[in-house]
Short mmCIF file of C-alpha atoms (C1' of nucleotides) in Angstrom, two decimals:
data_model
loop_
_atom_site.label_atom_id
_atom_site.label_comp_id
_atom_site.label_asym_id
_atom_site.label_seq_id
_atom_site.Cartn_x
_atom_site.Cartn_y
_atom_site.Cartn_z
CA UNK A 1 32.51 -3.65 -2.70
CA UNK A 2 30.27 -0.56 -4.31
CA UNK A 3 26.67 -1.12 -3.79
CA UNK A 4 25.75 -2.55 -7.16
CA UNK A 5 27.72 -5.27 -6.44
CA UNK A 6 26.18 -6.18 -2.99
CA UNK A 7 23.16 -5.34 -4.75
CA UNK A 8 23.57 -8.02 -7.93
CA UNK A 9 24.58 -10.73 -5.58
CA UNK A 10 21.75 -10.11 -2.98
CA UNK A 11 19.04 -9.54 -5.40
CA UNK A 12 18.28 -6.55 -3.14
CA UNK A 13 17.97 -3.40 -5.62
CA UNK A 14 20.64 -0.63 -4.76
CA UNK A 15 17.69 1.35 -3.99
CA UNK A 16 16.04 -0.83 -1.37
CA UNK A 17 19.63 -1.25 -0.05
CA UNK A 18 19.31 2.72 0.47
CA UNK A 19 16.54 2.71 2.32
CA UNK A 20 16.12 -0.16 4.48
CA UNK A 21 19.46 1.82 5.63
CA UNK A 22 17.31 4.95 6.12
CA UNK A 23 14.72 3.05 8.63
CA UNK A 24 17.49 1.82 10.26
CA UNK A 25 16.67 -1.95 9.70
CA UNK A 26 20.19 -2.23 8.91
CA UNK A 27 22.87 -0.54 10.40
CA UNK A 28 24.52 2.21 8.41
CA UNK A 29 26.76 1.14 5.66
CA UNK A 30 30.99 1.97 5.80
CA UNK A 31 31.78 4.75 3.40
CA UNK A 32 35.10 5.16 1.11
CA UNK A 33 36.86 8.17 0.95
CA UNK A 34 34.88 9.01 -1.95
CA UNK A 35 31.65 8.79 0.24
CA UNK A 36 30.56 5.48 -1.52
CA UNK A 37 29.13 2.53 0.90
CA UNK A 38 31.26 -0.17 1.24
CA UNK A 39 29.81 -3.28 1.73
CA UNK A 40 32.14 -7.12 2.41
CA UNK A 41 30.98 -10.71 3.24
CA UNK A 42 29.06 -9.77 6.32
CA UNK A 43 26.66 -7.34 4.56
CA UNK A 44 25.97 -9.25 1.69
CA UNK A 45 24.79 -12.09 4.21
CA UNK A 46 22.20 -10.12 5.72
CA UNK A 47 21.10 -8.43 2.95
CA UNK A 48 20.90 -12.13 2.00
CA UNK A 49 19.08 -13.03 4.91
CA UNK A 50 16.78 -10.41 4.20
CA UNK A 51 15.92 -10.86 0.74
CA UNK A 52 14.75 -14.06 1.75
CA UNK A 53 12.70 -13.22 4.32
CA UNK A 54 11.07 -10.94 2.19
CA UNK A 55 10.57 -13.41 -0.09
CA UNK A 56 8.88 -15.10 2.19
CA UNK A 57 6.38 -12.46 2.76
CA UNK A 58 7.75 -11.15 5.79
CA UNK A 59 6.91 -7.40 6.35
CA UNK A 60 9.99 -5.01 6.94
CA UNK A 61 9.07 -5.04 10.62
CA UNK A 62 9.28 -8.87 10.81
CA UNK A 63 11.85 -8.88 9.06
CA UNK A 64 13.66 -6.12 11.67
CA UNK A 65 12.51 -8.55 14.22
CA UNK A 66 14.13 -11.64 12.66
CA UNK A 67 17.24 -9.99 12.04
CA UNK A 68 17.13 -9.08 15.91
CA UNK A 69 16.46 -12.91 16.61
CA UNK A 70 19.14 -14.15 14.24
CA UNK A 71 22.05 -11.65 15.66
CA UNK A 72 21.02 -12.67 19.49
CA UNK A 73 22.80 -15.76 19.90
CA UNK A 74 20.78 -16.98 22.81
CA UNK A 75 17.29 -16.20 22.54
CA UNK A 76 14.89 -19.33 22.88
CA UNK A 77 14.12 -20.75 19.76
CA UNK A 78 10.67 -20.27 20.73
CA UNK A 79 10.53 -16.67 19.97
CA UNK A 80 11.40 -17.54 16.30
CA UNK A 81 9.05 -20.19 15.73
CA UNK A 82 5.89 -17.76 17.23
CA UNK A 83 6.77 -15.22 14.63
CA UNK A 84 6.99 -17.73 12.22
CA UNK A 85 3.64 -19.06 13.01
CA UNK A 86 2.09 -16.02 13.13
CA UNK A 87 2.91 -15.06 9.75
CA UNK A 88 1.41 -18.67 8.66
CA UNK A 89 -1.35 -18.45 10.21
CA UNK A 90 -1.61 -14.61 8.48
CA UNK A 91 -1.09 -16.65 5.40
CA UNK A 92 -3.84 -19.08 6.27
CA UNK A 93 -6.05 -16.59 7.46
CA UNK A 94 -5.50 -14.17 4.14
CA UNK A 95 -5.98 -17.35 1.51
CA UNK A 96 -9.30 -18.30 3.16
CA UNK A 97 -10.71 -14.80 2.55
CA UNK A 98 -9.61 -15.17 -0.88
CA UNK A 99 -10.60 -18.65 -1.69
CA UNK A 100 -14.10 -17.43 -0.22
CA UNK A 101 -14.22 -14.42 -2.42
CA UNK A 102 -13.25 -16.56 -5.73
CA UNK A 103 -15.88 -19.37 -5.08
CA UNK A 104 -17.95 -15.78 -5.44
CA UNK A 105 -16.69 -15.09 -7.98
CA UNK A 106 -16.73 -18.58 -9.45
CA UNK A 107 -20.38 -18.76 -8.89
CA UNK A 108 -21.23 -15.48 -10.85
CA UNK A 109 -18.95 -16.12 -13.36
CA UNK A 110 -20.14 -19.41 -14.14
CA UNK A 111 -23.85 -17.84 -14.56
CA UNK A 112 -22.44 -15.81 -17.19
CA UNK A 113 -22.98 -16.18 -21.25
CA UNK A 114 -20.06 -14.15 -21.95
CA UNK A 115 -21.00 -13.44 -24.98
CA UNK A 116 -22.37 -10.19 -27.31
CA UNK A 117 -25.38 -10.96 -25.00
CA UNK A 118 -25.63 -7.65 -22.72
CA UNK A 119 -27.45 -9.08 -19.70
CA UNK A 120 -25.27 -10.14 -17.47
CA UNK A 121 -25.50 -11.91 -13.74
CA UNK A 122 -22.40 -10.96 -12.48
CA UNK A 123 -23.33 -7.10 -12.86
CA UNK A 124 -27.08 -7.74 -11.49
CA UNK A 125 -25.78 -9.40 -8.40
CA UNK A 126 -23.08 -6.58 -8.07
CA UNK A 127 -25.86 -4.39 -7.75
CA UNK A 128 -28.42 -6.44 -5.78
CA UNK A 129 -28.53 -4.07 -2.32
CA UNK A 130 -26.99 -6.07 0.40
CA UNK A 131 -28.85 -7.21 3.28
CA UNK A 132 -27.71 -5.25 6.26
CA UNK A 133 -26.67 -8.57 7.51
CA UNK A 134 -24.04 -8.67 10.29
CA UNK A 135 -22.86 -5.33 9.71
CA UNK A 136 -18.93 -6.75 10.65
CA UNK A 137 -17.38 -9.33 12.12
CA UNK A 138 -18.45 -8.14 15.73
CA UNK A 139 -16.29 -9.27 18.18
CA UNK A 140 -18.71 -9.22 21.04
CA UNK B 1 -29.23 12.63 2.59
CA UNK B 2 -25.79 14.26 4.02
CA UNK B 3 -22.49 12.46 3.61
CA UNK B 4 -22.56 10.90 7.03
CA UNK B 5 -25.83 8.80 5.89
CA UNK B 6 -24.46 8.00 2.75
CA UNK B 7 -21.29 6.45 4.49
CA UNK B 8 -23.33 4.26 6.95
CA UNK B 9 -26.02 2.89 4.62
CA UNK B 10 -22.90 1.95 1.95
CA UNK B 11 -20.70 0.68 4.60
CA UNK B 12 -17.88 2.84 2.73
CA UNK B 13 -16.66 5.83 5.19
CA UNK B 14 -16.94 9.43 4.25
CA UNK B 15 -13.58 9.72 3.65
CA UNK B 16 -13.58 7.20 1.32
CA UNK B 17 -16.72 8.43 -0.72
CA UNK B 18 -15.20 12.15 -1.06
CA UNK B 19 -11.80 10.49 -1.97
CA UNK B 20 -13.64 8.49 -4.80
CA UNK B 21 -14.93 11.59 -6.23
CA UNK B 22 -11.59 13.16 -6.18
CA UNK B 23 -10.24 10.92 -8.53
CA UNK B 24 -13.26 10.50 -10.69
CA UNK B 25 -14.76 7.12 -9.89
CA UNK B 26 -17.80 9.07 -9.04
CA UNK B 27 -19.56 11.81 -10.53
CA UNK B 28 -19.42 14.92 -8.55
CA UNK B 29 -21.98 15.24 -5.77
CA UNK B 30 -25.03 17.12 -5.67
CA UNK B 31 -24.31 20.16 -3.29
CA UNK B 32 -27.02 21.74 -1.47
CA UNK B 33 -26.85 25.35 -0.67
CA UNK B 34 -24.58 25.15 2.55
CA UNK B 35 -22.15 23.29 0.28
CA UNK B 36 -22.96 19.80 2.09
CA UNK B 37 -23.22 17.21 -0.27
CA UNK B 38 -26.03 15.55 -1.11
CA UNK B 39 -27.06 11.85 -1.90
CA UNK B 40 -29.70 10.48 -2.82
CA UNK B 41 -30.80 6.49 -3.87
CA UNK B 42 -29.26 6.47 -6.79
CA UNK B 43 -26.04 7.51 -5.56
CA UNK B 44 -26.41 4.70 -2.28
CA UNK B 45 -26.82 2.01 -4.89
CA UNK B 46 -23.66 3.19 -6.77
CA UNK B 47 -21.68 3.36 -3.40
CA UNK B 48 -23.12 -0.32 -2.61
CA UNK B 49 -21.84 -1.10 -6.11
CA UNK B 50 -18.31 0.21 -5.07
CA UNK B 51 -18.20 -1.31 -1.64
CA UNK B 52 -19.39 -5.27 -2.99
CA UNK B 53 -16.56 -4.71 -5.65
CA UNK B 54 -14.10 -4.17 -3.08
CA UNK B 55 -14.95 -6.03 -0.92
CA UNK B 56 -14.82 -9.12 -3.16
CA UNK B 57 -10.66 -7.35 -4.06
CA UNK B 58 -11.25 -5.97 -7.40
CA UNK B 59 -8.74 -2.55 -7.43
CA UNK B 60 -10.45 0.92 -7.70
CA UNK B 61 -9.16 1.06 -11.14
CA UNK B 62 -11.40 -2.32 -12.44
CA UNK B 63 -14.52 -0.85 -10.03
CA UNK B 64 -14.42 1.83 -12.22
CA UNK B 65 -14.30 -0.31 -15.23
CA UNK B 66 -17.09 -2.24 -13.65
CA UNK B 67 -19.06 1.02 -12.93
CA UNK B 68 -18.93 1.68 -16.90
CA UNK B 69 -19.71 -1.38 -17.94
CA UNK B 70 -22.96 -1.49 -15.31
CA UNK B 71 -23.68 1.73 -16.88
CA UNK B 72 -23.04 0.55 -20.23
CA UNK B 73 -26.68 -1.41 -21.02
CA UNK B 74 -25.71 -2.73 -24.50
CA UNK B 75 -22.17 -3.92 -23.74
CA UNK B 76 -21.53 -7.52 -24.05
CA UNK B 77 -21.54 -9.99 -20.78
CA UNK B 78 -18.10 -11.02 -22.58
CA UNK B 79 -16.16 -8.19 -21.09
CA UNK B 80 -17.70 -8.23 -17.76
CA UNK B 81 -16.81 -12.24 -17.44
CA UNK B 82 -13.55 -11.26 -18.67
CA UNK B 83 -12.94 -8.64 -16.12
CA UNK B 84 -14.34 -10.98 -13.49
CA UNK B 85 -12.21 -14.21 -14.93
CA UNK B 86 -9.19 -11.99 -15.19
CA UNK B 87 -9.35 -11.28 -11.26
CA UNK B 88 -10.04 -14.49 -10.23
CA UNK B 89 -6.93 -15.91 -12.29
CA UNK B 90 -4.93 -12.98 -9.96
CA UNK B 91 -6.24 -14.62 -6.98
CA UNK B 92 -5.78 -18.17 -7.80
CA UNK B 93 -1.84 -16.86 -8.99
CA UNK B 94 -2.14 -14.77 -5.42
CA UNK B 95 -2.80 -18.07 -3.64
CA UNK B 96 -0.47 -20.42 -5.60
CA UNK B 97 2.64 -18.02 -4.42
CA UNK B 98 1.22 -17.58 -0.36
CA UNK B 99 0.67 -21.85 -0.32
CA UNK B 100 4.68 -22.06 -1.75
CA UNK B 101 5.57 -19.92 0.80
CA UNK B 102 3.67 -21.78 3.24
CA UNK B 103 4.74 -24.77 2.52
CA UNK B 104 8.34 -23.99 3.01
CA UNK B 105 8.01 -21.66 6.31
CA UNK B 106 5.89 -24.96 7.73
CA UNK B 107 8.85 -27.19 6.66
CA UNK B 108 10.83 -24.36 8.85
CA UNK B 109 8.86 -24.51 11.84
CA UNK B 110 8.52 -27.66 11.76
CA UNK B 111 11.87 -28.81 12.72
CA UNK B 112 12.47 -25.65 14.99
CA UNK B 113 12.15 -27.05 19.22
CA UNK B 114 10.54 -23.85 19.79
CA UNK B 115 11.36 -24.13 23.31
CA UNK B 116 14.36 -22.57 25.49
CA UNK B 117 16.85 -23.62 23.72
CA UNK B 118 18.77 -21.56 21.28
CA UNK B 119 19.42 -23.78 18.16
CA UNK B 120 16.82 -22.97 15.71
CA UNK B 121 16.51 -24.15 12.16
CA UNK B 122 14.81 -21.33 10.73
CA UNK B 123 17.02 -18.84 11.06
CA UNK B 124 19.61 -21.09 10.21
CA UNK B 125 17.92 -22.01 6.93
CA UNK B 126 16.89 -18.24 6.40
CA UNK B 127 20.49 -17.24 6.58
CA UNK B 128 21.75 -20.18 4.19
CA UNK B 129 23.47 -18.73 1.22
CA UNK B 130 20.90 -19.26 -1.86
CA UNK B 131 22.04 -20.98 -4.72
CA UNK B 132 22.02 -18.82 -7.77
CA UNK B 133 19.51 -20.89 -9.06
CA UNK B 134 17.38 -19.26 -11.75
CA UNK B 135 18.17 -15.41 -10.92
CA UNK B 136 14.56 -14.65 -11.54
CA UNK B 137 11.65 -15.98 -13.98
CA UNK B 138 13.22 -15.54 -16.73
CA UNK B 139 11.70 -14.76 -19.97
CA UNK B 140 14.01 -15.85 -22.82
"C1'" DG C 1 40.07 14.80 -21.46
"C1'" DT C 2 36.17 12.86 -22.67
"C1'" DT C 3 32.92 9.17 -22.29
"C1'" DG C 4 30.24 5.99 -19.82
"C1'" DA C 5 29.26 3.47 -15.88
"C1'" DC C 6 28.82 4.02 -11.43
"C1'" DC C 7 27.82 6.49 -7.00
"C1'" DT C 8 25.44 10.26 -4.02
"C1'" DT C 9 21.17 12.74 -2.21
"C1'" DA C 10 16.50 14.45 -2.79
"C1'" DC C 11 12.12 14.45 -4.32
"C1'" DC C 12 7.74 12.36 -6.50
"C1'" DA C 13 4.48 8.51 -7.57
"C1'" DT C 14 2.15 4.50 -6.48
"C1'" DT C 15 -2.59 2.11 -3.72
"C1'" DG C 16 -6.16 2.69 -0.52
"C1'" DT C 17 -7.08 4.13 3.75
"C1'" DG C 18 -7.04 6.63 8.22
"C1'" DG C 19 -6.03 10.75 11.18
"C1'" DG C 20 -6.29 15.31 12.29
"C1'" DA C 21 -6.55 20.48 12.03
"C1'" DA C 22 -9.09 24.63 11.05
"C1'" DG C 23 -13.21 26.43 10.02
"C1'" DG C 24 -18.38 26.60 8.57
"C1'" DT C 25 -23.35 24.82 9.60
"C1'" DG C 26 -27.36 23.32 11.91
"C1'" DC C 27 -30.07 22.08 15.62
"C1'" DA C 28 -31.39 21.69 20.49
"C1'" DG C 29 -31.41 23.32 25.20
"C1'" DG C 30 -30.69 26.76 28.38
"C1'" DC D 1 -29.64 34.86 21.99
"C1'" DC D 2 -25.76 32.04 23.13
"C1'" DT D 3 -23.57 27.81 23.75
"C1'" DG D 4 -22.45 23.29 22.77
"C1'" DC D 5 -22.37 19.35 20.03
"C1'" DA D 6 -22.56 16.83 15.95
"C1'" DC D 7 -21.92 17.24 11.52
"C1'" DC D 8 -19.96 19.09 7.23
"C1'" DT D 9 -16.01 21.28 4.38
"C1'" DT D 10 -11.04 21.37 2.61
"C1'" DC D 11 -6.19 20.48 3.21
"C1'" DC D 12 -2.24 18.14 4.66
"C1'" DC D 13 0.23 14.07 6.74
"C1'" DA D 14 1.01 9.14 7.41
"C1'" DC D 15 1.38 4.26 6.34
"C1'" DA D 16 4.17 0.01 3.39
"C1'" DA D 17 7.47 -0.96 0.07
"C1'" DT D 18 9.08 0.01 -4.14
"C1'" DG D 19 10.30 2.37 -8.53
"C1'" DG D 20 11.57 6.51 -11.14
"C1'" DT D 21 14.19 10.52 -12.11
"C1'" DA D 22 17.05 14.52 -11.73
"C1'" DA D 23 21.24 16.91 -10.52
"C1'" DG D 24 25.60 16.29 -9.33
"C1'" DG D 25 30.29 13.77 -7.92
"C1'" DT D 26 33.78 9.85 -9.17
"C1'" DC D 27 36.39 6.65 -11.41
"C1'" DA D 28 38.43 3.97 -14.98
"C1'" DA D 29 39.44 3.21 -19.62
"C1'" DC D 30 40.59 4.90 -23.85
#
DNA sequence: GTTGACCTTACCATTGTGGGAAGGTGCAGG
DNA sequence: CCTGCACCTTCCCACAATGGTAAGGTCAAC
């Protein structure tokens, strides 16, 4: 099948199809006589595979990784659940720094008329210098 | 005050602070005769301005609406809460989508040995044929 | 034979940041 | 005075992942 089709029954666009091709995370395509890629059952299944691991907020690499995992019949399970974790605990690590900035946010927000009033909280505390205060998260 | 001073009272890196000038969310620097430029208190508070906004995820494009409306001293707190409500919906629909995902790659892991054997539920899920279901969100 | 839907490659844009090269400047020590 | 080092300048490249578009080839239907 032409690529549009793989690409309407994968959900992957034609273009993404293209390039994850062009990084090599999948191997390159069959071409027709005509030069188009041809793609059958076993194609579509990865591409399947990875459109949902990329739904899943796996990054390409991960996802190269995975792939890797899933075609090596006898690698300990193991290695697939640490990657899996990892990206969890990514995902845990990446919604606590953004549940900490919204209760920020929250906070100034909620000190705010917003309405034709001009003075306005969230702005003045935008503004308010920091204190140096623990320059980074120092890892010392 | 040279560049280099600028960048370590702000906490935003030189290349950073030239790169915001480049695409006008700050006024051109002062330039001193050697060509350095040239920052003075005014222009720290502006760049601690820049760096809180970041830091806290708003996108270069609503710092510099923030930067207007800071400048703006007769515009109504309604647009700044709106800005700042507006970004904090993002996160919360940010969050909503990593916690689905979350949920579903813990469900994974969950029943994956993760030891030497080679059976592993995650990959097999991941490489499960999706349902149709609902192409997309659809709109109609 | 023409039209329209498809395919091909190749390049550009995005967002925000870092890296590095090539060259000028400024200061301190010899 | 010269040298070296730390700083500044601009310019270009890279990343991640995706979309857009242009210029051209192909195929099928009419």
């Amino acid at each position: 099948m032409n690529i549009g089709q793989a690409s309407e029954r994968t959900g992957v666009s034609a273009k993404m199809i293209r390039y994850y091709e062009e990084i090599g995370l999948l191997p390159s395509a069959a071409r027709r006589a005509n030069g188009y890629r041809d793609y059958g059952d076993r194609e579509v299944a990865v591409l399947q595979f990875v459109r949902r691991t990329r739904d899943l907020g796996f990054s390409l690499e991960e996802v190269s990784a995975l792939l890797a995992l899933w075609s090596d019949k006898k690698r300990p399970s193991r290695d697939v659940k640490r990657l899996a974790e990892t990206h969890i605990a990514d995902l845990e690590r990446r919604i606590r720094e953004m549940r900490a900035v919204m209760k920020t946010l929250r906070q100034l927000a909620q000190h705010c008329h917003g309405d034709e009033r001009s003075d306005c909280p969230i702005l003045d505390d935008l503004a308010k210098p920091r204190a140096p205060s623990a320059k980074r998260a120092r890892r010392t």
